[in-house]
Amino acid sequence: MYDITVIGAGITGTFIARELSRYDLNILLLDKENDVANGTTKANSAIVHAGYDAAEGTLKARFNVRGNKMYDEICRDLDVPFKRVGSLVTAFNEEEMETIQCLYQRGITNGVPDMKILDKEEVLAMEGNLKEDIKGALYAKTGGIVGPWELAIALAENAVENGVELRLNSPVTAIKKVEKGYRVSAGEKTYKTKVVINCAGVYGDQIDQMINEKTFEILPNRGEYNLFDKSVGDMVKTVVFGCPSAAGKGTVILPTVHGNLLLGPTADPIDNKEDTRTTFDGLTSINDHAKATLKQIGFQDVITSFSGIRAKVARKDFIIEKARGREDFINVAGIDSPGLTAAPAIAEYVVEMVQASATSLEMPLREKENFNPRRTPSIHFMDLSTKEQEKLIAKDARFGRIICRCENITEGEIVDVIKRKAGATTLDGVKRRARPGSGRCQGGFCAPRVMEIIARELDVDMKDVLKDGKGSYILTEKTK
Ligand SMILES: Cc1cc2nc3c(=O)[nH]c(=O)nc-3n(C[C@H](O)[C@H](O)[C@H](O)COP(=O)(O)OP(=O)(O)OC[C@H]3O[C@@H](n4cnc5c(N)ncnc54)[C@H](O)[C@@H]3O)c2cc1C
């Protein structure tokens, strides 16, 4: 019998599972996919928002501002890339200047520190590549960028190191109320649990409906992106937002934590929650925004395009509540933007909810003495000094063999991410953890080598090594 079962190992579920792992509890983390962070968490803008966007008084506003503050310590503990580069909301006319004034006021109400309205000269001094007809911008010093899937993977690793049981390839298909809890059917197995926490992203409504009739509906909304090569990663230094409109926060141009340039997203309501295609119209619209905003931008440097799906709800706020008043079933749903930023604060709040129900659930929350907030640090060979590199190679020759020549990733680093807790089993799983295939050639050269390493380390046939999700086979037979 588990005390708590968390459904969904995206940023929300992994943060909650890791926060709960501070306590002496039996925790199960389930995900339908073959890796952590394979839903919305792997495809978003990766911005740690300052907090002036969300409407005053909402959970979004509250958890955005609180979550933002929590990022430094968490990313330090978990060895995850995070940079407070600051953000700008640009205004190119008087109407947009009025909008940024409203955002500034909302930011003040929401408790956002260190904001300033900049005039034209100040903006251009900060971002020299913005067009000269800019009128001003809202600057927020606390805006940042993070590696979203790296963070979720690190949280899962740390949660497992602290005793959480992670079960992948476990789609929850039924939840039955039993005495003192639930019986959760996932994959071939059934688990008994006292409490269920629903963090299933765009499928949050389906999980909720497994115990009763419909109470909310997830309205999927797609955002498309272009990712540029590192050679143009310094086109902007801060997170540069267009002025927001009814459709959303506005298109963003930003550096990534790994030095690329990211452009997007669109905001399109869609019917199919799996429809992650990119479209000519969508990519054209974001490219047009970049052309209208920047003096210099070249689309020959786009190395890949992708899209992610927002889990919107009619309520226009996060749904974080006991399902139909039940103490033992918590919905954490409708976690669209700024869900990534808010996730640490959401986790804190959910643990408070569990704590408040502890007596009636007969599940006291006792802090563990041996909780370790730090995960085993990962190895970044190229960040080491020559001396450290030589020492590492002398200890393990696999660090002397470069597999990915675009990103300079060694065999040793790839083996490390396969062997870790919550380790990689697929080509993209290795890419998300150690970055081979993230560079200009997008895996054109290193993918076969990485597949060989996965097959060797996991003792599986090369033909069974997947690109990413279930069924994404790459090879059919040997040719030479
Ligand atoms: C285009 C776009 C841009 C965004 N930009 C930002 C940003 O810059 N900053 C920010 O703060 N936020 C941003 N967001 C929002 C942020 O990405 C999300 O709020 C966050 O990733 C949601 O995480 P999650 O864990 O709730 O959902 P997910 O990451 O989708 O995780 C849900 C998990 O549940 C699993 N699951 C689903 N059904 C089942 C089932 N039946 N059984 C078992 N497992 C199941 C899925 O496999 C998945 O792993 C953006 C979102 C989008 C789409």
Coordinates of C-alpha atoms and ligand atoms in Angstrom, one line a residue:
M1 CA 0.0 0.0 0.0
Y2 CA 1.4 3.4 -1.0
D3 CA 0.7 6.5 1.0
I4 CA 0.7 8.8 -2.0
T5 CA 0.6 8.1 -5.8
V6 CA 1.5 11.0 -8.0
I7 CA 0.2 10.6 -11.6
G8 CA 2.4 12.4 -14.2
A9 CA 6.2 12.9 -14.1
G10 CA 6.3 16.3 -15.7
I11 CA 7.6 19.4 -13.9
T12 CA 4.6 19.5 -11.6
G13 CA 4.6 15.8 -10.6
T14 CA 8.4 15.6 -10.2
F15 CA 8.4 18.7 -8.0
I16 CA 5.6 17.4 -5.8
A17 CA 7.1 13.9 -5.6
R18 CA 10.5 15.4 -4.6
E19 CA 8.9 17.7 -2.0
L20 CA 7.0 14.8 -0.5
S21 CA 10.2 12.7 -0.4
R22 CA 11.3 14.9 2.6
Y23 CA 8.8 13.0 4.6
D24 CA 8.7 9.4 5.8
L25 CA 6.1 8.3 3.2
N26 CA 5.7 5.5 0.7
I27 CA 5.5 7.5 -2.6
L28 CA 4.8 6.2 -6.1
L29 CA 5.3 8.4 -9.2
L30 CA 3.7 7.0 -12.3
D31 CA 4.0 8.2 -15.9
K32 CA 2.6 6.7 -19.1
E33 CA 5.7 7.5 -21.1
N34 CA 9.1 5.8 -21.2
D35 CA 10.8 8.8 -19.7
V36 CA 10.3 11.7 -17.3
A37 CA 9.3 15.1 -18.8
N38 CA 8.0 13.7 -22.0
G39 CA 4.8 15.9 -22.0
T40 CA 4.5 19.7 -22.1
T41 CA 7.6 20.0 -19.9
K42 CA 9.9 19.1 -22.8
A43 CA 8.5 21.8 -25.2
N44 CA 8.0 25.3 -23.8
S45 CA 9.8 28.6 -23.7
A46 CA 11.9 27.7 -20.6
I47 CA 11.3 31.1 -19.0
V48 CA 11.2 31.6 -15.3
H49 CA 8.7 34.5 -15.4
A50 CA 9.0 37.5 -13.1
G51 CA 5.2 37.4 -12.4
Y52 CA 3.6 40.6 -13.8
D53 CA 1.4 38.7 -16.4
A54 CA -1.0 36.7 -14.2
A55 CA -4.2 38.5 -13.1
E56 CA -4.1 39.9 -9.6
G57 CA -5.4 37.5 -6.9
T58 CA -5.0 34.3 -8.9
L59 CA -3.1 31.2 -8.0
K60 CA -1.0 31.8 -11.1
A61 CA 0.1 35.2 -9.8
R62 CA 0.8 33.9 -6.3
F63 CA 2.8 30.8 -7.3
N64 CA 4.6 32.6 -10.1
V65 CA 6.1 35.2 -7.8
R66 CA 6.9 32.7 -5.1
G67 CA 8.2 30.0 -7.5
N68 CA 10.5 32.5 -9.2
K69 CA 12.2 33.3 -5.8
M70 CA 12.7 29.6 -5.2
Y71 CA 14.6 28.9 -8.4
D72 CA 18.2 29.8 -7.4
E73 CA 18.4 27.4 -4.5
I74 CA 16.7 24.5 -6.2
C75 CA 18.8 24.7 -9.3
R76 CA 22.0 25.0 -7.2
D77 CA 21.0 21.9 -5.2
L78 CA 20.1 19.9 -8.3
D79 CA 22.9 21.1 -10.5
V80 CA 20.5 22.4 -13.2
P81 CA 21.3 25.3 -15.6
F82 CA 19.5 28.5 -14.6
K83 CA 20.3 32.1 -15.5
R84 CA 18.7 35.3 -14.3
V85 CA 19.1 37.2 -17.5
G86 CA 16.2 39.6 -16.9
S87 CA 13.2 40.1 -19.2
L88 CA 11.9 43.0 -21.4
V89 CA 8.4 43.6 -22.7
T90 CA 8.9 45.7 -25.7
A91 CA 6.6 48.6 -26.8
F92 CA 6.8 50.0 -30.3
N93 CA 3.9 52.5 -30.1
E94 CA 1.9 54.6 -27.6
E95 CA -0.8 51.9 -27.1
E96 CA 1.9 49.3 -26.2
M97 CA 3.5 51.8 -23.8
E98 CA 0.1 52.0 -22.0
T99 CA 0.0 48.2 -21.9
I100 CA 3.5 47.9 -20.3
Q101 CA 2.4 50.5 -17.7
C102 CA -0.5 48.2 -16.8
L103 CA 1.8 45.3 -16.6
Y104 CA 4.1 47.3 -14.3
Q105 CA 1.2 48.1 -12.0
R106 CA 0.0 44.5 -12.0
G107 CA 3.6 43.4 -11.2
I108 CA 3.6 45.8 -8.2
T109 CA 0.3 44.3 -7.0
N110 CA 1.6 40.8 -7.5
G111 CA 4.7 41.5 -5.5
V112 CA 7.3 41.4 -8.3
P113 CA 10.5 43.1 -7.2
D114 CA 13.1 45.1 -9.4
M115 CA 10.9 46.2 -12.3
K116 CA 11.5 49.4 -14.3
I117 CA 10.0 51.1 -17.3
L118 CA 12.9 51.9 -19.6
D119 CA 12.9 54.6 -22.3
K120 CA 14.2 54.1 -25.8
E121 CA 17.8 54.9 -25.0
E122 CA 17.9 52.6 -22.0
V123 CA 16.3 49.7 -23.9
L124 CA 18.8 50.1 -26.8
A125 CA 21.7 50.2 -24.4
M126 CA 20.5 46.9 -23.0
E127 CA 19.6 45.2 -26.3
G128 CA 21.5 46.8 -29.2
N129 CA 19.8 44.5 -31.8
L130 CA 16.3 45.8 -31.2
K131 CA 14.9 48.1 -34.0
E132 CA 15.5 51.8 -33.6
D133 CA 11.8 52.6 -33.6
I134 CA 11.3 51.0 -30.2
K135 CA 9.6 53.4 -27.8
G136 CA 10.3 51.7 -24.4
A137 CA 10.1 48.5 -22.5
L138 CA 9.2 47.0 -19.1
Y139 CA 12.3 45.5 -17.6
A140 CA 12.1 42.8 -14.9
K141 CA 15.4 41.9 -13.3
T142 CA 14.1 38.6 -11.9
G143 CA 13.1 37.1 -15.2
G144 CA 15.3 34.0 -16.0
I145 CA 15.8 31.0 -18.2
V146 CA 16.2 27.4 -17.2
G147 CA 16.6 23.9 -18.6
P148 CA 13.0 22.6 -18.1
W149 CA 13.5 19.0 -18.8
E150 CA 16.9 18.9 -17.1
L151 CA 15.1 20.3 -14.0
A152 CA 12.3 17.6 -14.1
I153 CA 14.8 14.9 -14.7
A154 CA 17.0 16.1 -11.8
L155 CA 13.9 16.3 -9.5
A156 CA 13.0 12.7 -10.5
E157 CA 16.5 11.5 -9.8
N158 CA 16.7 13.3 -6.5
A159 CA 13.2 12.0 -5.5
V160 CA 14.2 8.4 -6.4
E161 CA 17.5 8.9 -4.4
N162 CA 15.2 9.9 -1.5
G163 CA 13.1 6.8 -1.7
V164 CA 10.3 7.6 -4.3
E165 CA 9.4 4.7 -6.5
L166 CA 9.3 5.8 -10.2
R167 CA 7.4 3.7 -12.6
L168 CA 7.5 4.7 -16.3
N169 CA 5.5 3.0 -19.1
S170 CA 2.6 3.0 -16.7
P171 CA -0.5 4.6 -18.3
V172 CA -3.2 5.0 -15.6
T173 CA -6.4 3.6 -17.1
A174 CA -8.7 3.2 -14.1
I175 CA -9.0 4.5 -10.6
K176 CA -11.4 2.7 -8.2
K177 CA -12.4 4.0 -4.8
V178 CA -11.8 1.4 -2.1
E179 CA -11.9 1.6 1.7
K180 CA -9.1 4.0 2.9
G181 CA -7.9 5.0 -0.6
Y182 CA -7.9 3.9 -4.2
R183 CA -6.9 1.1 -6.5
V184 CA -5.0 2.6 -9.4
S185 CA -4.6 0.5 -12.6
A186 CA -1.5 1.4 -14.6
G187 CA -0.1 -0.7 -17.4
E188 CA -0.2 -4.3 -16.4
K189 CA -0.3 -3.5 -12.7
T190 CA -2.6 -2.3 -10.0
Y191 CA -1.5 -0.2 -7.0
K192 CA -3.2 0.5 -3.7
T193 CA -2.7 4.0 -2.4
K194 CA -4.2 6.2 0.3
V195 CA -3.9 9.4 -1.7
V196 CA -3.9 10.3 -5.4
I197 CA -2.3 13.5 -6.8
N198 CA -3.3 14.1 -10.4
C199 CA -0.5 15.9 -12.3
A200 CA -1.3 14.4 -15.7
G201 CA -1.0 17.7 -17.7
V202 CA -3.2 17.7 -20.8
Y203 CA -4.8 14.5 -19.6
G204 CA -5.7 15.9 -16.1
D205 CA -9.4 15.9 -17.0
Q206 CA -9.4 12.2 -17.9
I207 CA -7.7 11.2 -14.7
D208 CA -10.2 13.3 -12.7
Q209 CA -13.1 11.7 -14.5
M210 CA -11.9 8.3 -13.5
I211 CA -13.5 8.9 -10.1
N212 CA -16.6 10.8 -11.1
E213 CA -18.4 12.8 -13.7
K214 CA -16.7 15.7 -15.6
T215 CA -15.8 18.8 -13.4
F216 CA -13.4 20.5 -15.8
E217 CA -12.1 20.1 -19.3
I218 CA -8.6 20.6 -20.6
L219 CA -8.6 22.8 -23.7
P220 CA -5.3 22.0 -25.6
N221 CA -3.5 25.0 -27.1
R222 CA -0.4 24.6 -29.3
G223 CA 2.7 26.8 -29.3
E224 CA 5.2 26.5 -32.1
Y225 CA 8.9 27.4 -32.0
N226 CA 12.1 27.8 -34.1
L227 CA 15.4 27.0 -32.4
F228 CA 18.5 28.7 -33.8
D229 CA 22.2 27.6 -33.8
K230 CA 24.5 28.8 -31.1
S231 CA 26.4 31.0 -33.6
V232 CA 23.4 33.4 -33.3
G233 CA 22.7 32.8 -29.6
D234 CA 23.8 36.3 -28.7
M235 CA 21.2 38.1 -30.9
V236 CA 19.5 39.0 -27.6
K237 CA 20.8 38.8 -24.1
T238 CA 17.6 39.0 -22.1
V239 CA 14.2 37.4 -22.6
V240 CA 12.6 39.8 -25.1
F241 CA 8.7 39.6 -25.2
G242 CA 6.5 41.3 -27.7
C243 CA 3.7 43.2 -26.2
P244 CA 0.9 40.9 -24.9
S245 CA -2.5 40.7 -26.5
A246 CA -5.7 38.7 -25.9
A247 CA -4.0 35.7 -27.5
G248 CA -1.2 35.5 -24.8
K249 CA 2.0 36.8 -23.5
G250 CA 3.3 37.7 -27.0
T251 CA 6.0 36.2 -29.1
V252 CA 9.4 35.8 -27.3
I253 CA 12.9 36.0 -28.5
L254 CA 15.4 34.6 -26.0
P255 CA 18.7 33.0 -25.4
T256 CA 18.6 29.4 -24.0
V257 CA 20.7 28.2 -21.1
H258 CA 22.9 26.4 -23.6
G259 CA 23.5 29.4 -25.7
N260 CA 21.1 28.9 -28.6
L261 CA 18.4 31.4 -29.6
L262 CA 14.7 30.5 -29.3
L263 CA 11.8 32.1 -31.1
G264 CA 8.1 31.5 -30.4
P265 CA 5.5 30.5 -29.4
T266 CA 2.3 30.7 -31.4
A267 CA -1.0 30.1 -29.5
D268 CA -3.6 28.0 -31.3
P269 CA -6.5 26.1 -29.9
I270 CA -6.4 22.5 -31.2
D271 CA -8.6 19.4 -30.8
N272 CA -6.1 16.6 -30.5
K273 CA -3.9 16.6 -27.4
E274 CA -1.1 14.8 -29.3
D275 CA -1.0 17.1 -32.3
T276 CA 2.5 18.5 -31.9
R277 CA 3.1 19.4 -35.5
T278 CA 4.6 22.7 -36.7
T279 CA 2.9 24.6 -39.5
F280 CA 4.0 26.9 -42.2
D281 CA 1.6 29.6 -41.0
G282 CA 2.7 29.3 -37.4
L283 CA 6.4 29.4 -38.1
T284 CA 5.9 32.3 -40.5
S285 CA 4.1 34.3 -37.9
I286 CA 6.9 34.0 -35.3
N287 CA 9.5 34.7 -38.0
D288 CA 7.7 37.8 -39.0
H289 CA 7.6 38.9 -35.4
A290 CA 11.4 38.5 -35.1
K291 CA 11.9 40.5 -38.4
A292 CA 9.8 43.3 -37.0
T293 CA 11.6 43.4 -33.7
L294 CA 15.3 42.8 -34.5
K295 CA 17.7 44.7 -36.7
Q296 CA 19.5 41.4 -37.5
I297 CA 18.1 37.9 -37.8
G298 CA 18.9 35.1 -40.3
F299 CA 16.6 32.1 -40.7
Q300 CA 19.3 30.0 -42.3
D301 CA 20.5 29.4 -38.7
V302 CA 17.3 27.6 -37.6
I303 CA 18.4 24.1 -36.6
T304 CA 15.0 22.7 -35.6
S305 CA 11.3 23.5 -35.1
F306 CA 9.0 22.0 -32.5
S307 CA 5.8 22.6 -30.6
G308 CA 4.3 22.1 -27.1
I309 CA 0.7 21.9 -25.9
R310 CA -0.7 24.1 -23.1
A311 CA -3.2 22.6 -20.7
K312 CA -5.7 25.5 -20.7
V313 CA -9.0 25.5 -18.7
A314 CA -12.0 27.7 -18.9
R315 CA -11.3 29.0 -15.4
K316 CA -8.1 30.8 -16.6
D317 CA -6.3 29.8 -13.4
F318 CA -4.6 26.7 -12.0
I319 CA -6.9 24.1 -10.5
I320 CA -5.2 23.0 -7.3
E321 CA -7.8 21.5 -5.1
K322 CA -9.3 18.5 -3.5
A323 CA -11.4 16.8 -6.1
R324 CA -15.1 17.2 -5.1
G325 CA -13.9 17.9 -1.5
R326 CA -12.2 14.5 -1.1
E327 CA -9.3 14.7 1.3
D328 CA -7.5 11.9 -0.6
F329 CA -7.7 13.0 -4.2
I330 CA -5.9 16.3 -5.2
N331 CA -6.2 17.7 -8.7
V332 CA -3.2 19.8 -9.9
A333 CA -4.6 20.6 -13.3
G334 CA -4.8 23.4 -15.9
I335 CA -1.1 24.0 -15.3
D336 CA -0.4 26.1 -18.4
S337 CA 2.0 29.0 -18.4
P338 CA 3.5 30.0 -15.9
G339 CA 3.4 26.4 -14.7
L340 CA 7.2 25.9 -15.1
T341 CA 8.0 28.9 -12.9
A342 CA 5.2 28.2 -10.5
A343 CA 6.0 24.5 -10.0
P344 CA 8.2 24.7 -6.9
A345 CA 5.6 26.9 -5.2
I346 CA 2.7 24.6 -6.3
A347 CA 4.6 21.6 -4.8
E348 CA 5.0 23.5 -1.5
Y349 CA 1.3 24.3 -1.5
V350 CA 0.2 20.7 -2.3
V351 CA 2.4 19.4 0.6
E352 CA 0.6 21.9 2.9
M353 CA -2.7 20.5 1.6
V354 CA -1.6 16.9 2.4
Q355 CA -0.3 18.1 5.8
A356 CA -3.6 19.7 6.6
S357 CA -5.4 16.4 5.9
A358 CA -2.8 14.2 7.6
T359 CA -5.0 13.4 10.7
S360 CA -8.1 12.5 8.8
L361 CA -6.0 10.4 6.4
E362 CA -4.2 8.7 9.3
M363 CA -1.0 9.5 7.5
P364 CA 1.3 11.7 9.7
L365 CA 4.0 13.6 7.9
R366 CA 7.2 13.1 9.7
E367 CA 10.3 14.7 8.2
K368 CA 13.1 12.3 7.4
E369 CA 16.4 12.8 9.0
N370 CA 18.4 11.7 6.0
F371 CA 16.6 13.7 3.2
N372 CA 19.3 14.8 0.8
P373 CA 18.3 17.9 -1.3
R374 CA 21.3 17.5 -3.6
R375 CA 21.5 15.1 -6.4
T376 CA 24.7 13.3 -7.4
P377 CA 26.3 16.0 -9.7
S378 CA 26.5 15.3 -13.4
I379 CA 29.7 15.5 -15.3
H380 CA 30.2 18.2 -17.9
F381 CA 33.5 17.3 -19.5
M382 CA 34.0 20.5 -21.4
D383 CA 33.5 22.7 -18.3
L384 CA 36.5 21.1 -16.6
S385 CA 40.0 22.4 -16.6
T386 CA 42.6 20.5 -18.7
K387 CA 44.1 19.1 -15.6
E388 CA 40.7 17.8 -14.4
Q389 CA 39.9 16.4 -17.8
E390 CA 43.3 14.5 -17.9
K391 CA 42.6 13.1 -14.4
L392 CA 39.1 11.9 -15.5
I393 CA 40.4 10.3 -18.7
A394 CA 43.2 8.5 -16.7
K395 CA 40.4 7.1 -14.4
D396 CA 38.0 6.3 -17.2
A397 CA 39.2 6.3 -20.9
R398 CA 35.6 6.8 -22.1
F399 CA 35.9 10.5 -21.2
G400 CA 38.6 10.7 -23.8
R401 CA 36.3 9.7 -26.6
I402 CA 34.1 12.5 -28.1
I403 CA 30.8 11.2 -29.4
C404 CA 29.0 14.4 -30.3
R405 CA 31.3 16.8 -32.1
C406 CA 28.9 19.7 -32.3
E407 CA 28.5 19.9 -28.5
N408 CA 31.7 18.0 -27.5
I409 CA 30.0 15.3 -25.5
T410 CA 32.1 12.3 -24.4
E411 CA 31.2 8.6 -24.2
G412 CA 31.7 8.9 -20.4
E413 CA 29.0 11.5 -20.0
I414 CA 26.6 9.4 -22.1
V415 CA 27.2 6.3 -20.1
D416 CA 26.7 8.3 -16.9
V417 CA 23.2 9.5 -17.9
I418 CA 22.2 6.0 -18.9
K419 CA 23.4 4.5 -15.6
R420 CA 21.9 7.2 -13.2
K421 CA 18.7 6.8 -11.2
A422 CA 15.8 7.6 -13.6
G423 CA 18.4 7.2 -16.3
A424 CA 17.9 7.5 -20.1
T425 CA 16.8 4.6 -22.2
T426 CA 16.2 6.4 -25.6
L427 CA 18.2 8.5 -28.0
D428 CA 16.2 11.7 -27.1
G429 CA 16.4 10.7 -23.4
V430 CA 20.2 10.8 -23.7
K431 CA 20.0 14.1 -25.7
R432 CA 17.9 15.8 -23.0
R433 CA 20.3 14.8 -20.3
A434 CA 23.8 15.0 -21.8
R435 CA 23.1 17.0 -25.1
P436 CA 24.5 14.8 -27.9
G437 CA 22.4 15.6 -31.0
S438 CA 21.5 19.1 -29.7
G439 CA 23.9 20.9 -32.0
R440 CA 24.0 22.1 -35.6
C441 CA 23.9 18.6 -37.1
Q442 CA 21.0 17.5 -34.8
G443 CA 22.4 14.0 -34.3
G444 CA 23.2 13.4 -38.0
F445 CA 26.7 12.2 -37.0
C446 CA 26.4 11.0 -33.4
A447 CA 23.0 9.3 -33.3
P448 CA 24.3 5.9 -34.5
R449 CA 27.2 6.0 -31.9
V450 CA 24.8 7.0 -29.1
M451 CA 22.5 4.1 -30.1
E452 CA 25.4 1.7 -29.9
I453 CA 26.2 2.9 -26.4
I454 CA 22.5 2.6 -25.3
A455 CA 22.3 -0.9 -26.7
R456 CA 25.5 -1.9 -25.0
E457 CA 24.8 -0.4 -21.6
L458 CA 21.2 -1.6 -21.4
D459 CA 22.0 -4.9 -23.1
V460 CA 19.3 -4.6 -25.8
D461 CA 19.3 -5.0 -29.5
M462 CA 20.2 -1.9 -31.5
K463 CA 16.9 -2.3 -33.4
D464 CA 15.0 -1.9 -30.1
V465 CA 16.6 1.4 -29.3
L466 CA 13.9 4.1 -29.7
K467 CA 14.3 7.7 -30.7
D468 CA 11.8 8.9 -28.0
G469 CA 8.3 7.8 -27.2
K470 CA 6.8 4.4 -27.6
G471 CA 7.0 2.9 -31.2
S472 CA 9.6 5.5 -32.4
Y473 CA 11.9 2.8 -33.9
I474 CA 14.8 4.0 -35.9
L475 CA 16.3 0.8 -37.4
T476 CA 14.7 -2.1 -39.1
E477 CA 17.6 -4.3 -40.2
K478 CA 21.4 -4.4 -40.6
T479 CA 22.7 -3.3 -44.1
K480 CA 26.4 -3.4 -43.7
Ligands
LIG1 C1 4.2 26.7 -25.8 C2 4.3 26.7 -24.3 C3 5.2 27.6 -23.7 C4 5.3 27.7 -22.3 N1 6.3 28.5 -21.8 C5 6.4 28.5 -20.4 C6 7.4 29.4 -19.9 O1 8.2 29.9 -20.6 N2 7.5 29.5 -18.5 C7 6.6 28.8 -17.7 O2 6.7 29.0 -16.5 N3 5.7 27.9 -18.2 C8 5.6 27.8 -19.6 N4 4.7 26.9 -20.1 C9 3.9 26.1 -19.2 C10 4.7 24.9 -18.7 O3 5.4 24.3 -19.8 C11 3.7 23.9 -18.2 O4 3.0 24.6 -17.2 C12 4.4 22.7 -17.5 O5 5.3 22.1 -18.3 C13 3.3 21.7 -17.2 O6 3.9 20.6 -16.5 P1 3.0 19.4 -16.0 O7 3.9 18.5 -15.3 O8 1.8 19.9 -15.4 O9 2.5 18.7 -17.4 P2 3.4 17.7 -18.3 O10 4.7 18.1 -18.5 O11 2.5 17.6 -19.6 O12 3.4 16.4 -17.5 C14 2.2 15.6 -17.4 C15 2.7 14.1 -17.4 O13 1.6 13.3 -17.1 C16 1.7 12.1 -17.9 N5 0.4 11.5 -18.0 C17 -0.6 11.9 -18.7 N6 -1.7 11.1 -18.7 C18 -1.2 10.0 -17.9 C19 -1.8 8.8 -17.6 N7 -3.1 8.4 -17.9 N8 -1.1 7.9 -16.8 C20 0.2 8.2 -16.5 N9 0.8 9.4 -16.8 C21 0.1 10.3 -17.5 C22 2.3 12.6 -19.2 O14 3.0 11.5 -19.9 C23 3.3 13.7 -18.7 O15 4.6 13.2 -18.5 C24 4.6 26.8 -21.5 C25 3.8 25.9 -22.1 C26 3.7 25.8 -23.5 C27 2.9 24.7 -24.1

